[in-house]
mmCIF file with all atom_site columns, C-alpha atoms and ligand atoms in Angstrom:
data_model
loop_
_atom_site.group_PDB
_atom_site.id
_atom_site.type_symbol
_atom_site.label_atom_id
_atom_site.label_alt_id
_atom_site.label_comp_id
_atom_site.label_asym_id
_atom_site.label_entity_id
_atom_site.label_seq_id
_atom_site.pdbx_PDB_ins_code
_atom_site.Cartn_x
_atom_site.Cartn_y
_atom_site.Cartn_z
_atom_site.occupancy
_atom_site.B_iso_or_equiv
_atom_site.pdbx_formal_charge
_atom_site.auth_seq_id
_atom_site.auth_comp_id
_atom_site.auth_asym_id
_atom_site.auth_atom_id
_atom_site.pdbx_PDB_model_num
ATOM   1   C  CA  . UNK R 1 1   ? -129.023 -23.014 -37.495 1.00 53.00 ? 1   UNK R CA  1
ATOM   2   C  CA  . UNK R 1 2   ? -127.052 -26.069 -36.459 1.00 59.00 ? 2   UNK R CA  1
ATOM   3   C  CA  . UNK R 1 3   ? -128.785 -29.360 -36.836 1.00 69.00 ? 3   UNK R CA  1
ATOM   4   C  CA  . UNK R 1 4   ? -129.887 -30.421 -33.390 1.00 72.00 ? 4   UNK R CA  1
ATOM   5   C  CA  . UNK R 1 5   ? -131.842 -33.447 -34.463 1.00 74.00 ? 5   UNK R CA  1
ATOM   6   C  CA  . UNK R 1 6   ? -130.282 -36.779 -35.243 1.00 73.00 ? 6   UNK R CA  1
ATOM   7   C  CA  . UNK R 1 7   ? -133.496 -38.194 -36.594 1.00 76.00 ? 7   UNK R CA  1
ATOM   8   C  CA  . UNK R 1 8   ? -137.077 -37.125 -36.830 1.00 83.00 ? 8   UNK R CA  1
ATOM   9   C  CA  . UNK R 1 9   ? -139.172 -37.419 -33.722 1.00 89.00 ? 9   UNK R CA  1
ATOM   10  C  CA  . UNK R 1 10  ? -142.419 -38.968 -34.788 1.00 89.00 ? 10  UNK R CA  1
ATOM   11  C  CA  . UNK R 1 11  ? -143.973 -40.201 -31.592 1.00 92.00 ? 11  UNK R CA  1
ATOM   12  C  CA  . UNK R 1 12  ? -145.322 -38.121 -28.742 1.00 94.00 ? 12  UNK R CA  1
ATOM   13  C  CA  . UNK R 1 13  ? -143.612 -40.328 -26.137 1.00 94.00 ? 13  UNK R CA  1
ATOM   14  C  CA  . UNK R 1 14  ? -140.276 -39.801 -27.805 1.00 93.00 ? 14  UNK R CA  1
ATOM   15  C  CA  . UNK R 1 15  ? -140.827 -36.059 -27.957 1.00 94.00 ? 15  UNK R CA  1
ATOM   16  C  CA  . UNK R 1 16  ? -141.839 -35.869 -24.309 1.00 95.00 ? 16  UNK R CA  1
ATOM   17  C  CA  . UNK R 1 17  ? -138.738 -37.825 -23.276 1.00 93.00 ? 17  UNK R CA  1
ATOM   18  C  CA  . UNK R 1 18  ? -136.540 -35.296 -25.061 1.00 92.00 ? 18  UNK R CA  1
ATOM   19  C  CA  . UNK R 1 19  ? -138.436 -32.301 -23.724 1.00 94.00 ? 19  UNK R CA  1
ATOM   20  C  CA  . UNK R 1 20  ? -138.262 -33.609 -20.163 1.00 93.00 ? 20  UNK R CA  1
ATOM   21  C  CA  . UNK R 1 21  ? -134.505 -34.100 -20.375 1.00 91.00 ? 21  UNK R CA  1
ATOM   22  C  CA  . UNK R 1 22  ? -134.007 -30.666 -21.838 1.00 91.00 ? 22  UNK R CA  1
ATOM   23  C  CA  . UNK R 1 23  ? -136.175 -28.814 -19.304 1.00 93.00 ? 23  UNK R CA  1
ATOM   24  C  CA  . UNK R 1 24  ? -134.776 -30.599 -16.258 1.00 92.00 ? 24  UNK R CA  1
ATOM   25  C  CA  . UNK R 1 25  ? -131.210 -29.903 -17.354 1.00 90.00 ? 25  UNK R CA  1
ATOM   26  C  CA  . UNK R 1 26  ? -131.989 -26.281 -18.059 1.00 92.00 ? 26  UNK R CA  1
ATOM   27  C  CA  . UNK R 1 27  ? -133.671 -25.736 -14.678 1.00 93.00 ? 27  UNK R CA  1
ATOM   28  C  CA  . UNK R 1 28  ? -130.649 -27.229 -12.912 1.00 92.00 ? 28  UNK R CA  1
ATOM   29  C  CA  . UNK R 1 29  ? -128.202 -25.034 -14.768 1.00 90.00 ? 29  UNK R CA  1
ATOM   30  C  CA  . UNK R 1 30  ? -130.301 -21.932 -14.009 1.00 93.00 ? 30  UNK R CA  1
ATOM   31  C  CA  . UNK R 1 31  ? -130.290 -22.775 -10.323 1.00 94.00 ? 31  UNK R CA  1
ATOM   32  C  CA  . UNK R 1 32  ? -126.494 -22.962 -10.425 1.00 91.00 ? 32  UNK R CA  1
ATOM   33  C  CA  . UNK R 1 33  ? -126.298 -19.648 -12.209 1.00 91.00 ? 33  UNK R CA  1
ATOM   34  C  CA  . UNK R 1 34  ? -128.772 -18.077 -9.790  1.00 93.00 ? 34  UNK R CA  1
ATOM   35  C  CA  . UNK R 1 35  ? -126.710 -19.264 -6.798  1.00 92.00 ? 35  UNK R CA  1
ATOM   36  C  CA  . UNK R 1 36  ? -123.519 -18.039 -8.366  1.00 89.00 ? 36  UNK R CA  1
ATOM   37  C  CA  . UNK R 1 37  ? -124.941 -14.597 -9.076  1.00 89.00 ? 37  UNK R CA  1
ATOM   38  C  CA  . UNK R 1 38  ? -126.314 -14.345 -5.559  1.00 92.00 ? 38  UNK R CA  1
ATOM   39  C  CA  . UNK R 1 39  ? -122.929 -15.203 -4.040  1.00 89.00 ? 39  UNK R CA  1
ATOM   40  C  CA  . UNK R 1 40  ? -121.398 -12.411 -6.081  1.00 86.00 ? 40  UNK R CA  1
ATOM   41  C  CA  . UNK R 1 41  ? -124.131 -10.065 -5.062  1.00 89.00 ? 41  UNK R CA  1
ATOM   42  C  CA  . UNK R 1 42  ? -125.727 -9.704  -8.473  1.00 90.00 ? 42  UNK R CA  1
ATOM   43  C  CA  . UNK R 1 43  ? -129.158 -9.992  -6.959  1.00 92.00 ? 43  UNK R CA  1
ATOM   44  C  CA  . UNK R 1 44  ? -131.225 -8.828  -9.918  1.00 90.00 ? 44  UNK R CA  1
ATOM   45  C  CA  . UNK R 1 45  ? -129.612 -11.242 -12.386 1.00 90.00 ? 45  UNK R CA  1
ATOM   46  C  CA  . UNK R 1 46  ? -129.850 -13.972 -9.764  1.00 93.00 ? 46  UNK R CA  1
ATOM   47  C  CA  . UNK R 1 47  ? -133.596 -13.375 -9.640  1.00 93.00 ? 47  UNK R CA  1
ATOM   48  C  CA  . UNK R 1 48  ? -133.850 -13.540 -13.410 1.00 92.00 ? 48  UNK R CA  1
ATOM   49  C  CA  . UNK R 1 49  ? -132.153 -16.947 -13.404 1.00 93.00 ? 49  UNK R CA  1
ATOM   50  C  CA  . UNK R 1 50  ? -134.331 -18.155 -10.541 1.00 96.00 ? 50  UNK R CA  1
ATOM   51  C  CA  . UNK R 1 51  ? -137.341 -17.208 -12.664 1.00 93.00 ? 51  UNK R CA  1
ATOM   52  C  CA  . UNK R 1 52  ? -135.966 -19.088 -15.674 1.00 93.00 ? 52  UNK R CA  1
ATOM   53  C  CA  . UNK R 1 53  ? -135.273 -22.119 -13.452 1.00 95.00 ? 53  UNK R CA  1
ATOM   54  C  CA  . UNK R 1 54  ? -138.879 -21.927 -12.363 1.00 95.00 ? 54  UNK R CA  1
ATOM   55  C  CA  . UNK R 1 55  ? -140.071 -21.934 -16.007 1.00 93.00 ? 55  UNK R CA  1
ATOM   56  C  CA  . UNK R 1 56  ? -137.942 -25.018 -16.632 1.00 93.00 ? 56  UNK R CA  1
ATOM   57  C  CA  . UNK R 1 57  ? -139.503 -26.736 -13.606 1.00 95.00 ? 57  UNK R CA  1
ATOM   58  C  CA  . UNK R 1 58  ? -142.979 -25.774 -14.765 1.00 94.00 ? 58  UNK R CA  1
ATOM   59  C  CA  . UNK R 1 59  ? -142.312 -27.117 -18.256 1.00 92.00 ? 59  UNK R CA  1
ATOM   60  C  CA  . UNK R 1 60  ? -140.920 -30.351 -16.881 1.00 94.00 ? 60  UNK R CA  1
ATOM   61  C  CA  . UNK R 1 61  ? -144.011 -30.757 -14.689 1.00 96.00 ? 61  UNK R CA  1
ATOM   62  C  CA  . UNK R 1 62  ? -146.295 -30.106 -17.675 1.00 93.00 ? 62  UNK R CA  1
ATOM   63  C  CA  . UNK R 1 63  ? -144.418 -32.651 -19.742 1.00 93.00 ? 63  UNK R CA  1
ATOM   64  C  CA  . UNK R 1 64  ? -144.621 -35.211 -16.957 1.00 94.00 ? 64  UNK R CA  1
ATOM   65  C  CA  . UNK R 1 65  ? -148.316 -34.649 -16.654 1.00 94.00 ? 65  UNK R CA  1
ATOM   66  C  CA  . UNK R 1 66  ? -148.799 -35.082 -20.366 1.00 92.00 ? 66  UNK R CA  1
ATOM   67  C  CA  . UNK R 1 67  ? -146.775 -38.285 -20.193 1.00 93.00 ? 67  UNK R CA  1
ATOM   68  C  CA  . UNK R 1 68  ? -148.941 -39.811 -17.478 1.00 93.00 ? 68  UNK R CA  1
ATOM   69  C  CA  . UNK R 1 69  ? -149.685 -43.388 -18.372 1.00 93.00 ? 69  UNK R CA  1
ATOM   70  C  CA  . UNK R 1 70  ? -147.217 -43.355 -21.257 1.00 92.00 ? 70  UNK R CA  1
ATOM   71  C  CA  . UNK R 1 71  ? -143.974 -45.193 -21.265 1.00 91.00 ? 71  UNK R CA  1
ATOM   72  C  CA  . UNK R 1 72  ? -141.236 -42.774 -22.262 1.00 91.00 ? 72  UNK R CA  1
ATOM   73  C  CA  . UNK R 1 73  ? -138.365 -44.278 -24.222 1.00 89.00 ? 73  UNK R CA  1
ATOM   74  C  CA  . UNK R 1 74  ? -134.882 -44.072 -22.801 1.00 86.00 ? 74  UNK R CA  1
ATOM   75  C  CA  . UNK R 1 75  ? -132.786 -41.405 -24.474 1.00 82.00 ? 75  UNK R CA  1
ATOM   76  C  CA  . UNK R 1 76  ? -129.217 -40.397 -23.892 1.00 78.00 ? 76  UNK R CA  1
ATOM   77  C  CA  . UNK R 1 77  ? -129.140 -37.277 -21.742 1.00 71.00 ? 77  UNK R CA  1
ATOM   78  C  CA  . UNK R 1 78  ? -125.876 -36.039 -23.241 1.00 71.00 ? 78  UNK R CA  1
ATOM   79  C  CA  . UNK R 1 79  ? -127.453 -34.239 -26.136 1.00 75.00 ? 79  UNK R CA  1
ATOM   80  C  CA  . UNK R 1 80  ? -129.289 -32.018 -23.725 1.00 77.00 ? 80  UNK R CA  1
ATOM   81  C  CA  . UNK R 1 81  ? -126.408 -30.899 -21.583 1.00 81.00 ? 81  UNK R CA  1
ATOM   82  C  CA  . UNK R 1 82  ? -125.837 -27.211 -21.713 1.00 80.00 ? 82  UNK R CA  1
ATOM   83  C  CA  . UNK R 1 83  ? -123.050 -26.275 -24.046 1.00 81.00 ? 83  UNK R CA  1
ATOM   84  C  CA  . UNK R 1 84  ? -120.621 -23.463 -24.143 1.00 77.00 ? 84  UNK R CA  1
ATOM   85  C  CA  . UNK R 1 85  ? -120.848 -20.914 -26.907 1.00 78.00 ? 85  UNK R CA  1
ATOM   86  C  CA  . UNK R 1 86  ? -118.273 -21.687 -29.554 1.00 73.00 ? 86  UNK R CA  1
ATOM   87  C  CA  . UNK R 1 87  ? -116.416 -18.381 -29.503 1.00 66.00 ? 87  UNK R CA  1
ATOM   88  C  CA  . UNK R 1 88  ? -112.959 -18.769 -27.944 1.00 64.00 ? 88  UNK R CA  1
ATOM   89  C  CA  . UNK R 1 89  ? -113.475 -16.355 -25.064 1.00 65.00 ? 89  UNK R CA  1
ATOM   90  C  CA  . UNK R 1 90  ? -116.945 -17.584 -24.359 1.00 64.00 ? 90  UNK R CA  1
ATOM   91  C  CA  . UNK R 1 91  ? -118.062 -18.406 -20.846 1.00 66.00 ? 91  UNK R CA  1
ATOM   92  C  CA  . UNK R 1 92  ? -118.276 -22.069 -20.040 1.00 71.00 ? 92  UNK R CA  1
ATOM   93  C  CA  . UNK R 1 93  ? -119.945 -24.205 -17.414 1.00 70.00 ? 93  UNK R CA  1
ATOM   94  C  CA  . UNK R 1 94  ? -116.765 -24.643 -15.375 1.00 67.00 ? 94  UNK R CA  1
ATOM   95  C  CA  . UNK R 1 95  ? -116.573 -20.891 -15.062 1.00 63.00 ? 95  UNK R CA  1
ATOM   96  C  CA  . UNK R 1 96  ? -119.877 -20.924 -13.241 1.00 65.00 ? 96  UNK R CA  1
ATOM   97  C  CA  . UNK R 1 97  ? -118.134 -22.244 -10.204 1.00 60.00 ? 97  UNK R CA  1
ATOM   98  C  CA  . UNK R 1 98  ? -115.562 -19.484 -10.231 1.00 61.00 ? 98  UNK R CA  1
ATOM   99  C  CA  . UNK R 1 99  ? -116.032 -15.892 -11.039 1.00 63.00 ? 99  UNK R CA  1
ATOM   100 C  CA  . UNK R 1 100 ? -118.570 -15.323 -13.709 1.00 75.00 ? 100 UNK R CA  1
ATOM   101 C  CA  . UNK R 1 101 ? -119.688 -11.841 -14.590 1.00 84.00 ? 101 UNK R CA  1
ATOM   102 C  CA  . UNK R 1 102 ? -123.333 -11.011 -15.147 1.00 87.00 ? 102 UNK R CA  1
ATOM   103 C  CA  . UNK R 1 103 ? -122.674 -10.615 -18.844 1.00 88.00 ? 103 UNK R CA  1
ATOM   104 C  CA  . UNK R 1 104 ? -120.933 -13.977 -19.132 1.00 86.00 ? 104 UNK R CA  1
ATOM   105 C  CA  . UNK R 1 105 ? -123.780 -15.661 -17.308 1.00 87.00 ? 105 UNK R CA  1
ATOM   106 C  CA  . UNK R 1 106 ? -126.340 -14.010 -19.583 1.00 91.00 ? 106 UNK R CA  1
ATOM   107 C  CA  . UNK R 1 107 ? -124.344 -15.049 -22.641 1.00 90.00 ? 107 UNK R CA  1
ATOM   108 C  CA  . UNK R 1 108 ? -124.189 -18.670 -21.535 1.00 89.00 ? 108 UNK R CA  1
ATOM   109 C  CA  . UNK R 1 109 ? -127.910 -18.679 -20.771 1.00 92.00 ? 109 UNK R CA  1
ATOM   110 C  CA  . UNK R 1 110 ? -128.777 -17.087 -24.097 1.00 93.00 ? 110 UNK R CA  1
ATOM   111 C  CA  . UNK R 1 111 ? -126.689 -19.573 -26.014 1.00 91.00 ? 111 UNK R CA  1
ATOM   112 C  CA  . UNK R 1 112 ? -128.558 -22.451 -24.425 1.00 91.00 ? 112 UNK R CA  1
ATOM   113 C  CA  . UNK R 1 113 ? -132.007 -20.910 -24.739 1.00 93.00 ? 113 UNK R CA  1
ATOM   114 C  CA  . UNK R 1 114 ? -131.346 -20.502 -28.455 1.00 94.00 ? 114 UNK R CA  1
ATOM   115 C  CA  . UNK R 1 115 ? -130.312 -24.153 -28.659 1.00 92.00 ? 115 UNK R CA  1
ATOM   116 C  CA  . UNK R 1 116 ? -133.473 -25.202 -26.860 1.00 93.00 ? 116 UNK R CA  1
ATOM   117 C  CA  . UNK R 1 117 ? -135.678 -23.038 -29.018 1.00 95.00 ? 117 UNK R CA  1
ATOM   118 C  CA  . UNK R 1 118 ? -134.051 -24.266 -32.224 1.00 94.00 ? 118 UNK R CA  1
ATOM   119 C  CA  . UNK R 1 119 ? -134.352 -27.865 -31.107 1.00 93.00 ? 119 UNK R CA  1
ATOM   120 C  CA  . UNK R 1 120 ? -138.100 -27.480 -30.566 1.00 95.00 ? 120 UNK R CA  1
ATOM   121 C  CA  . UNK R 1 121 ? -138.490 -25.545 -33.807 1.00 96.00 ? 121 UNK R CA  1
ATOM   122 C  CA  . UNK R 1 122 ? -136.705 -28.266 -35.757 1.00 94.00 ? 122 UNK R CA  1
ATOM   123 C  CA  . UNK R 1 123 ? -138.916 -30.934 -34.234 1.00 94.00 ? 123 UNK R CA  1
ATOM   124 C  CA  . UNK R 1 124 ? -142.011 -28.897 -35.069 1.00 96.00 ? 124 UNK R CA  1
ATOM   125 C  CA  . UNK R 1 125 ? -140.870 -28.620 -38.663 1.00 95.00 ? 125 UNK R CA  1
ATOM   126 C  CA  . UNK R 1 126 ? -139.659 -32.135 -39.265 1.00 94.00 ? 126 UNK R CA  1
ATOM   127 C  CA  . UNK R 1 127 ? -141.975 -34.378 -37.279 1.00 94.00 ? 127 UNK R CA  1
ATOM   128 C  CA  . UNK R 1 128 ? -144.513 -36.412 -39.171 1.00 94.00 ? 128 UNK R CA  1
ATOM   129 C  CA  . UNK R 1 129 ? -146.806 -36.462 -36.151 1.00 95.00 ? 129 UNK R CA  1
ATOM   130 C  CA  . UNK R 1 130 ? -149.330 -33.637 -35.807 1.00 96.00 ? 130 UNK R CA  1
ATOM   131 C  CA  . UNK R 1 131 ? -149.484 -33.834 -32.057 1.00 95.00 ? 131 UNK R CA  1
ATOM   132 C  CA  . UNK R 1 132 ? -145.696 -33.637 -31.804 1.00 96.00 ? 132 UNK R CA  1
ATOM   133 C  CA  . UNK R 1 133 ? -145.619 -30.732 -34.253 1.00 96.00 ? 133 UNK R CA  1
ATOM   134 C  CA  . UNK R 1 134 ? -148.126 -28.817 -32.179 1.00 96.00 ? 134 UNK R CA  1
ATOM   135 C  CA  . UNK R 1 135 ? -146.469 -29.498 -28.808 1.00 95.00 ? 135 UNK R CA  1
ATOM   136 C  CA  . UNK R 1 136 ? -143.009 -28.660 -30.159 1.00 96.00 ? 136 UNK R CA  1
ATOM   137 C  CA  . UNK R 1 137 ? -144.180 -25.433 -31.786 1.00 97.00 ? 137 UNK R CA  1
ATOM   138 C  CA  . UNK R 1 138 ? -145.711 -24.364 -28.478 1.00 95.00 ? 138 UNK R CA  1
ATOM   139 C  CA  . UNK R 1 139 ? -142.452 -25.039 -26.643 1.00 94.00 ? 139 UNK R CA  1
ATOM   140 C  CA  . UNK R 1 140 ? -140.441 -23.245 -29.337 1.00 96.00 ? 140 UNK R CA  1
ATOM   141 C  CA  . UNK R 1 141 ? -142.494 -20.098 -28.963 1.00 96.00 ? 141 UNK R CA  1
ATOM   142 C  CA  . UNK R 1 142 ? -142.130 -20.139 -25.178 1.00 94.00 ? 142 UNK R CA  1
ATOM   143 C  CA  . UNK R 1 143 ? -138.381 -20.585 -25.481 1.00 95.00 ? 143 UNK R CA  1
ATOM   144 C  CA  . UNK R 1 144 ? -138.376 -17.705 -27.894 1.00 97.00 ? 144 UNK R CA  1
ATOM   145 C  CA  . UNK R 1 145 ? -139.776 -15.429 -25.199 1.00 96.00 ? 145 UNK R CA  1
ATOM   146 C  CA  . UNK R 1 146 ? -136.863 -16.495 -22.957 1.00 94.00 ? 146 UNK R CA  1
ATOM   147 C  CA  . UNK R 1 147 ? -134.402 -15.649 -25.722 1.00 96.00 ? 147 UNK R CA  1
ATOM   148 C  CA  . UNK R 1 148 ? -135.969 -12.204 -26.020 1.00 96.00 ? 148 UNK R CA  1
ATOM   149 C  CA  . UNK R 1 149 ? -135.900 -11.769 -22.258 1.00 95.00 ? 149 UNK R CA  1
ATOM   150 C  CA  . UNK R 1 150 ? -132.171 -12.568 -22.084 1.00 95.00 ? 150 UNK R CA  1
ATOM   151 C  CA  . UNK R 1 151 ? -131.368 -10.245 -24.977 1.00 96.00 ? 151 UNK R CA  1
ATOM   152 C  CA  . UNK R 1 152 ? -133.224 -7.446  -23.209 1.00 95.00 ? 152 UNK R CA  1
ATOM   153 C  CA  . UNK R 1 153 ? -131.142 -8.083  -20.098 1.00 92.00 ? 153 UNK R CA  1
ATOM   154 C  CA  . UNK R 1 154 ? -127.948 -8.007  -22.104 1.00 93.00 ? 154 UNK R CA  1
ATOM   155 C  CA  . UNK R 1 155 ? -128.956 -4.625  -23.427 1.00 94.00 ? 155 UNK R CA  1
ATOM   156 C  CA  . UNK R 1 156 ? -129.959 -3.427  -19.994 1.00 92.00 ? 156 UNK R CA  1
ATOM   157 C  CA  . UNK R 1 157 ? -126.621 -4.529  -18.519 1.00 90.00 ? 157 UNK R CA  1
ATOM   158 C  CA  . UNK R 1 158 ? -124.806 -3.037  -21.516 1.00 90.00 ? 158 UNK R CA  1
ATOM   159 C  CA  . UNK R 1 159 ? -123.160 -6.373  -22.330 1.00 90.00 ? 159 UNK R CA  1
ATOM   160 C  CA  . UNK R 1 160 ? -121.370 -6.788  -25.610 1.00 80.00 ? 160 UNK R CA  1
ATOM   161 C  CA  . UNK R 1 161 ? -122.645 -10.011 -27.105 1.00 70.00 ? 161 UNK R CA  1
ATOM   162 C  CA  . UNK R 1 162 ? -121.021 -12.915 -28.856 1.00 62.00 ? 162 UNK R CA  1
ATOM   163 C  CA  . UNK R 1 163 ? -124.211 -14.260 -30.362 1.00 57.00 ? 163 UNK R CA  1
ATOM   164 C  CA  . UNK R 1 164 ? -124.911 -12.990 -33.847 1.00 56.00 ? 164 UNK R CA  1
ATOM   165 C  CA  . UNK R 1 165 ? -127.918 -10.727 -33.899 1.00 53.00 ? 165 UNK R CA  1
ATOM   166 C  CA  . UNK R 1 166 ? -129.246 -11.167 -37.405 1.00 53.00 ? 166 UNK R CA  1
ATOM   167 C  CA  . UNK R 1 167 ? -132.118 -8.747  -36.866 1.00 49.00 ? 167 UNK R CA  1
ATOM   168 C  CA  . UNK R 1 168 ? -129.827 -5.789  -36.541 1.00 48.00 ? 168 UNK R CA  1
ATOM   169 C  CA  . UNK R 1 169 ? -128.294 -3.664  -39.259 1.00 51.00 ? 169 UNK R CA  1
ATOM   170 C  CA  . UNK R 1 170 ? -124.624 -4.334  -39.900 1.00 49.00 ? 170 UNK R CA  1
ATOM   171 C  CA  . UNK R 1 171 ? -122.666 -2.455  -37.252 1.00 49.00 ? 171 UNK R CA  1
ATOM   172 C  CA  . UNK R 1 172 ? -120.886 0.672   -38.363 1.00 51.00 ? 172 UNK R CA  1
ATOM   173 C  CA  . UNK R 1 173 ? -118.944 0.958   -35.155 1.00 49.00 ? 173 UNK R CA  1
ATOM   174 C  CA  . UNK R 1 174 ? -115.305 -0.112  -35.175 1.00 50.00 ? 174 UNK R CA  1
ATOM   175 C  CA  . UNK R 1 175 ? -114.681 -3.351  -33.241 1.00 46.00 ? 175 UNK R CA  1
HETATM 176 ZN ZN1 . ZN  S 2 .   ? -136.360 -21.458 -21.644 1.00 52.39 ? 201 ZN  S ZN1 1
#
């Protein structure tokens, strides 16, 4: 797991600021992916992304509600931008605006859901604040259901995946 935390997050306000940034960014990217898939007539995958955008919106709204009356610290949004998977042939954000296949879109989404989940999991583990630990663990487990959802879709669409799947036995198929 790559280290997604520069320093421990020990206050709830700081955690909420990070979570808000992450969820808003993710919802935006899903809306782009949903539009792109719809344009290319991949209606079912478009609907999946619309649903994931909706979860991001719902999370952001929850976070905002929790933050009512609190002053959230300013944090740099750059850490929460979606990234491209590191494999050389991996789909990237710029590709979203051109032709992206269903499988590429799912791969990009999965990569970023895993990042989100791992970020929350790392906060849950490293924070010295109970309330932060609890909130982060909750978010991590929700993100984990999105990871599972995307993996199921990859299987359903018969995509070959770039992400390592540590749960599986070593493949005995030739590459
Ligand atoms: Zn998610």
